[in-house]
Structures are given as structure tokens and as C-alpha cells.
PDB file of C-alpha atoms in Angstrom:
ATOM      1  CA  UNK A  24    -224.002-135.024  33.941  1.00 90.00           C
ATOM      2  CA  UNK A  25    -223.908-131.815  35.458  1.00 95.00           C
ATOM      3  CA  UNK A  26    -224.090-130.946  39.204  1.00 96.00           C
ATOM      4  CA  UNK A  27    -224.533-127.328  39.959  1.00 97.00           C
ATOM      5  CA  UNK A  28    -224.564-126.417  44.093  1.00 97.00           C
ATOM      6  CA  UNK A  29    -225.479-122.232  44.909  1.00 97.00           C
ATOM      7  CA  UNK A  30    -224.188-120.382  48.082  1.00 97.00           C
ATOM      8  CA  UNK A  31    -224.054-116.705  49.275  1.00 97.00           C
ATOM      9  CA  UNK A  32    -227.430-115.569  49.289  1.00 97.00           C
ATOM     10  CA  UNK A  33    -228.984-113.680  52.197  1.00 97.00           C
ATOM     11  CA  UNK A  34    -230.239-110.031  53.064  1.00 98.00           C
ATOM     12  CA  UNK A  35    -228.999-107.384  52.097  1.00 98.00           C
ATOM     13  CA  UNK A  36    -230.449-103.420  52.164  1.00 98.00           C
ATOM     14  CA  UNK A  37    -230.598-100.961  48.649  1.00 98.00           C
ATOM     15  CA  UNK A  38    -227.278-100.456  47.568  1.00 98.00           C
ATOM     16  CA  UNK A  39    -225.469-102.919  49.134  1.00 98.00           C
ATOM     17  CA  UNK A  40    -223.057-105.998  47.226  1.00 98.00           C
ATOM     18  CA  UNK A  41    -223.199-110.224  47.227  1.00 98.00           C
ATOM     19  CA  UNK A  42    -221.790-112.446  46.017  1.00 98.00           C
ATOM     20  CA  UNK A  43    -223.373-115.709  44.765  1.00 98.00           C
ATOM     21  CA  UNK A  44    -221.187-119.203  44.533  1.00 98.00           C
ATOM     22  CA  UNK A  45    -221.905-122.212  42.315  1.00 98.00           C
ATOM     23  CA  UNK A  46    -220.041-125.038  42.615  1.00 97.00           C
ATOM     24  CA  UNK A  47    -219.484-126.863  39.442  1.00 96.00           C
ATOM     25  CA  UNK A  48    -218.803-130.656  39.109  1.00 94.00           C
ATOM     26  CA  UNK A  49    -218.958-132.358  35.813  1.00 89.00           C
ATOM     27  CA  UNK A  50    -218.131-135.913  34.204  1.00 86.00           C
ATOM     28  CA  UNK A  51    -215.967-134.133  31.567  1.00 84.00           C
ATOM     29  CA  UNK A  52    -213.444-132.027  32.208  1.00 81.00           C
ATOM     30  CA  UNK A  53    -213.475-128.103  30.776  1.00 84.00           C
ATOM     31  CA  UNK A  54    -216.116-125.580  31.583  1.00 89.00           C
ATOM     32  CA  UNK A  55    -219.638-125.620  30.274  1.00 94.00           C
ATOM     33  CA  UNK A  56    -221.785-122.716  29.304  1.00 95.00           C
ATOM     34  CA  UNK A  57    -223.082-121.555  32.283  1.00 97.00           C
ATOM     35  CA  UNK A  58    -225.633-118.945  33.104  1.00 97.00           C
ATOM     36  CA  UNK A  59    -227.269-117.204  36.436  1.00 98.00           C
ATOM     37  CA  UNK A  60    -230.931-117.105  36.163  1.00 98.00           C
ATOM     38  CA  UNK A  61    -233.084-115.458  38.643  1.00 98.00           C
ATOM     39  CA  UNK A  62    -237.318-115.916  39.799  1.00 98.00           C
ATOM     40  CA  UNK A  63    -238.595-113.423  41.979  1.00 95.00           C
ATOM     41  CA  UNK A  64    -242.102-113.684  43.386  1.00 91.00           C
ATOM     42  CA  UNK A  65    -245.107-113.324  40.338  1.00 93.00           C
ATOM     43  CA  UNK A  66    -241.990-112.889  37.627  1.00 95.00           C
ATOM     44  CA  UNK A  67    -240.818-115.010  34.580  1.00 95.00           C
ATOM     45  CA  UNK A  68    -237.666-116.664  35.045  1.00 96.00           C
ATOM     46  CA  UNK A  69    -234.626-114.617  33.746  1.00 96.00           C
ATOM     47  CA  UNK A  70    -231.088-115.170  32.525  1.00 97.00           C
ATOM     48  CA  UNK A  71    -228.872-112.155  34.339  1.00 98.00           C
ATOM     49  CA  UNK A  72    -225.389-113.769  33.335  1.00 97.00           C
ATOM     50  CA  UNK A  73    -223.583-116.194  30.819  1.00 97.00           C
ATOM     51  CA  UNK A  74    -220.092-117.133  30.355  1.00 96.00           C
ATOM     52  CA  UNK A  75    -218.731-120.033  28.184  1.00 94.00           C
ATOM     53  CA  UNK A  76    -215.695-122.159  27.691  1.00 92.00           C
ATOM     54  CA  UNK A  77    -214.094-119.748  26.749  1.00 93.00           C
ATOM     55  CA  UNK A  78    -214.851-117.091  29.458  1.00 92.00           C
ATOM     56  CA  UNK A  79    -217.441-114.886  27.200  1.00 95.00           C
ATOM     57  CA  UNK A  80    -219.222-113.064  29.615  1.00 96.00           C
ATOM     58  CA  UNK A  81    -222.578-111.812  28.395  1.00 96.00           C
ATOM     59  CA  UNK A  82    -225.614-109.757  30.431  1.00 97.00           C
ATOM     60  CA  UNK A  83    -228.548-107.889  30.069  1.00 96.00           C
ATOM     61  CA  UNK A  84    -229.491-104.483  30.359  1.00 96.00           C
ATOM     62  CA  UNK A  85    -231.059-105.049  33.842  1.00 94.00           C
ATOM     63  CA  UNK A  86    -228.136-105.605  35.359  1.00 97.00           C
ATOM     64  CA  UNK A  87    -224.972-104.269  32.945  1.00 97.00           C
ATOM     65  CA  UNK A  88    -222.983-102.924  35.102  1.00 97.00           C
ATOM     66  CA  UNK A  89    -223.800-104.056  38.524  1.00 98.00           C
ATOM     67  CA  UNK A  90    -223.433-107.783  38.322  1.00 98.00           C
ATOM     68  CA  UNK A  91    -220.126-109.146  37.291  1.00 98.00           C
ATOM     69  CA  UNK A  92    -219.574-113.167  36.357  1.00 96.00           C
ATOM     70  CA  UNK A  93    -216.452-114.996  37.104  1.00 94.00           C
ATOM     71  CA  UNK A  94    -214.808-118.615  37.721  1.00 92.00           C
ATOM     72  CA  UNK A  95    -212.108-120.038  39.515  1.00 93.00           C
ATOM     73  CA  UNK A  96    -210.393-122.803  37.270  1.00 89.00           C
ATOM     74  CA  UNK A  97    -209.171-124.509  40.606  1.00 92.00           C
ATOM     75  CA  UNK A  98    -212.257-124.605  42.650  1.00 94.00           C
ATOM     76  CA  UNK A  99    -214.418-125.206  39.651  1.00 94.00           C
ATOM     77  CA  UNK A 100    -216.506-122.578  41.112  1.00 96.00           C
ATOM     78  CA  UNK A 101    -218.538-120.149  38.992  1.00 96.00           C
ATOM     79  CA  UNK A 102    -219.233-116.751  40.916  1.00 97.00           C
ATOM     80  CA  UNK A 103    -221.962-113.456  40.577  1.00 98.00           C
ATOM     81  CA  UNK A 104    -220.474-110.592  41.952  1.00 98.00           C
ATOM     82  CA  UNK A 105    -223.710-108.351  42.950  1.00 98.00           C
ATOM     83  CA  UNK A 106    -223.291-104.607  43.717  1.00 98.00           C
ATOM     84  CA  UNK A 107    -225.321-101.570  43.791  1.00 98.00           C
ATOM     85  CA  UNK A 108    -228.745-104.152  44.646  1.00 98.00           C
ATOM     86  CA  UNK A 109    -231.974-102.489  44.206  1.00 97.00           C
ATOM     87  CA  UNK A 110    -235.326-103.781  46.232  1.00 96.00           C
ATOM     88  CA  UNK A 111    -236.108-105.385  42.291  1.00 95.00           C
ATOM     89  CA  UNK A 112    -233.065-107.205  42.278  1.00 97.00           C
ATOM     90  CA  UNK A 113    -234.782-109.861  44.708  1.00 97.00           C
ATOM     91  CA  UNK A 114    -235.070-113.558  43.627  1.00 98.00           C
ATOM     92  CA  UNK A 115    -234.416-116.744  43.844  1.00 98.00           C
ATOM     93  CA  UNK A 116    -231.028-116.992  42.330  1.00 98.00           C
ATOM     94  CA  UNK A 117    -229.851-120.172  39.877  1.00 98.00           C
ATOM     95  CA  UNK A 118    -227.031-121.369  38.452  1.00 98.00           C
ATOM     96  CA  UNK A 119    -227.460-123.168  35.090  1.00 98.00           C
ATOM     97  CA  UNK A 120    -225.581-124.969  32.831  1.00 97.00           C
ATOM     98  CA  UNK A 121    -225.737-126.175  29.151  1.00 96.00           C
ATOM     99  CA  UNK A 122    -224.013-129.539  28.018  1.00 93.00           C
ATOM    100  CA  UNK A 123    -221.692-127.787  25.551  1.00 92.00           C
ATOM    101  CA  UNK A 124    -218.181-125.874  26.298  1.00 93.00           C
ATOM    102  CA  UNK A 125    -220.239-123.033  23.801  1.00 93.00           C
ATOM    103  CA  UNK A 126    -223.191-121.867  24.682  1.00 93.00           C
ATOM    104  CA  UNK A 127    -226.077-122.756  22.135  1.00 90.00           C
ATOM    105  CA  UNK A 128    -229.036-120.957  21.120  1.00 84.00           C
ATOM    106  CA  UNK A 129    -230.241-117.911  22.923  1.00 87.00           C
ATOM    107  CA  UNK A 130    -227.895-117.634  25.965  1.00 92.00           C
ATOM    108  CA  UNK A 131    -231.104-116.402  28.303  1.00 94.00           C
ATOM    109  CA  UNK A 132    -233.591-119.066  27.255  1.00 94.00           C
ATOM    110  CA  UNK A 133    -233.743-121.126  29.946  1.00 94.00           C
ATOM    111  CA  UNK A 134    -235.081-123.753  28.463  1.00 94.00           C
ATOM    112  CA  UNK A 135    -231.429-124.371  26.994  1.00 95.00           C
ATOM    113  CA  UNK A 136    -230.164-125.435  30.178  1.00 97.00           C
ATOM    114  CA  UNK A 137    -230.494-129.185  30.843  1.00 96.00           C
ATOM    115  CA  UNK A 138    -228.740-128.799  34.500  1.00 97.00           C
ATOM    116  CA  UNK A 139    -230.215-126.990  37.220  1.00 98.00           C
ATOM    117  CA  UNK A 140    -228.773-125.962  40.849  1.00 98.00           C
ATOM    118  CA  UNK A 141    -231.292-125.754  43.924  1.00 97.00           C
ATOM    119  CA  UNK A 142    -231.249-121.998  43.992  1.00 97.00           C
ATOM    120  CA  UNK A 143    -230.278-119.513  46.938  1.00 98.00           C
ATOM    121  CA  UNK A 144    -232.247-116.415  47.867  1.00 98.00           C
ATOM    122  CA  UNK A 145    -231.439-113.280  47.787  1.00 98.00           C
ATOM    123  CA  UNK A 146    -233.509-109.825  49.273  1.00 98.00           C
ATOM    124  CA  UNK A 147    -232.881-106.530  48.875  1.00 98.00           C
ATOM    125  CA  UNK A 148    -234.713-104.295  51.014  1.00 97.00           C
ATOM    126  CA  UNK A 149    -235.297-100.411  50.304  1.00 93.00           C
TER     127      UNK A 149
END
């Protein structure tokens, strides 16, 4: 079992920089794939970060660049540095993890992710 907690979302206007928390607990120890998904209002669900075990970061196109994924070992905390937001860039923000240390099958399929936080919001306004 996974337990996945999200903090640090809020307002923010075009241009500006967040950063998202998810606090990781887990009944085995070492990381799991983990991924930041995002929902914003009529849109499809979508992945806009991975890292794995090993600390593989991957992103999309969307956001290359702008977001950045990291972890603190000690705080089993998984952040999502956010900069340069755009008005497109708002969502409801989740943290998502797989049961492996790897990450398997497409890393932006959420429907590969068996643990699911509560989601934080975020807004960018123009």
C-alpha cells in the first residue's frame, strides 16, 4: 500500500513559480515510480512528470522545461517545481504512484497507477 498526500497549490498570476509537495509513505521501503498528473476543467487527465527508483526523470513536451521533479530521500517527499505558469497550466494537480521501484508500461497512462493522492489546485491567471 501506497499513501500519497499533495500540498502547495494555490494562485498564482502568468509567469509566476510553485511548487507542489507529495508526501510519500509506503509499506516497503525504496521509492516507487511516481508520476504528477494533472485535470483541468473539460480536459483528459495528463501525466506532466515521472521519476523512478532510480531517479529517471521523464516529461512531456507541454511542460519540458518549466516543470522540474525531485525527492527528498529523508522526508520521503516527492516535489514539482513549477515556473514560468501559463493561464493553461491550471488543474487539479496529482501525485501518483505505481507498485514497482521501475516504472511499467507507458509512464503517462494513468491507468498504470494503482495509488492515488487527493489532489491540490493550482490557477494561473493571465
Amino acid at each position: 500500500q501506497v499513501q500519497l498526500v499533495e500540498s502547495g497549490g494555490g494562485s498564482v498570476q502568468s509567469g509566476g513559480s510553485l511548487r507542489l509537495s507529495c508526501a510519500v509513505s509506503s509499506d516497503r521501503s525504496g521509492w516507487h515510480c511516481i508520476a504528477w498528473f494533472r485535470q483541468g476543467p473539460g480536459k483528459e487527465r495528463e501525466g506532466v512528470a515521472t521519476v523512478d527508483g532510480d531517479g529517471l526523470t521523464t516529461y512531456p513536451d507541454s511542460v519540458k522545461g518549466r516543470f522540474a521533479i525531485s525527492r527528498d530521500n529523508a522526508k520521503n517527499t516527492l516535489y514539482l517545481q513549477m515556473n514560468s505558469l501559463k493561464p493553461e497550466d491550471t488543474a487539479m494537480y496529482y501525485c501518483a504512484a505505481q507498485t514497482g521501484y521501475y516504472c511499467s508500461g507507458s509512464r503517462y497512462a494513468s491507468s498504470k497507477y494503482a495509488y492515488w493522492g487527493q489532489g491540490t489546485q493550482v490557477t494561473v491567471s493571465s
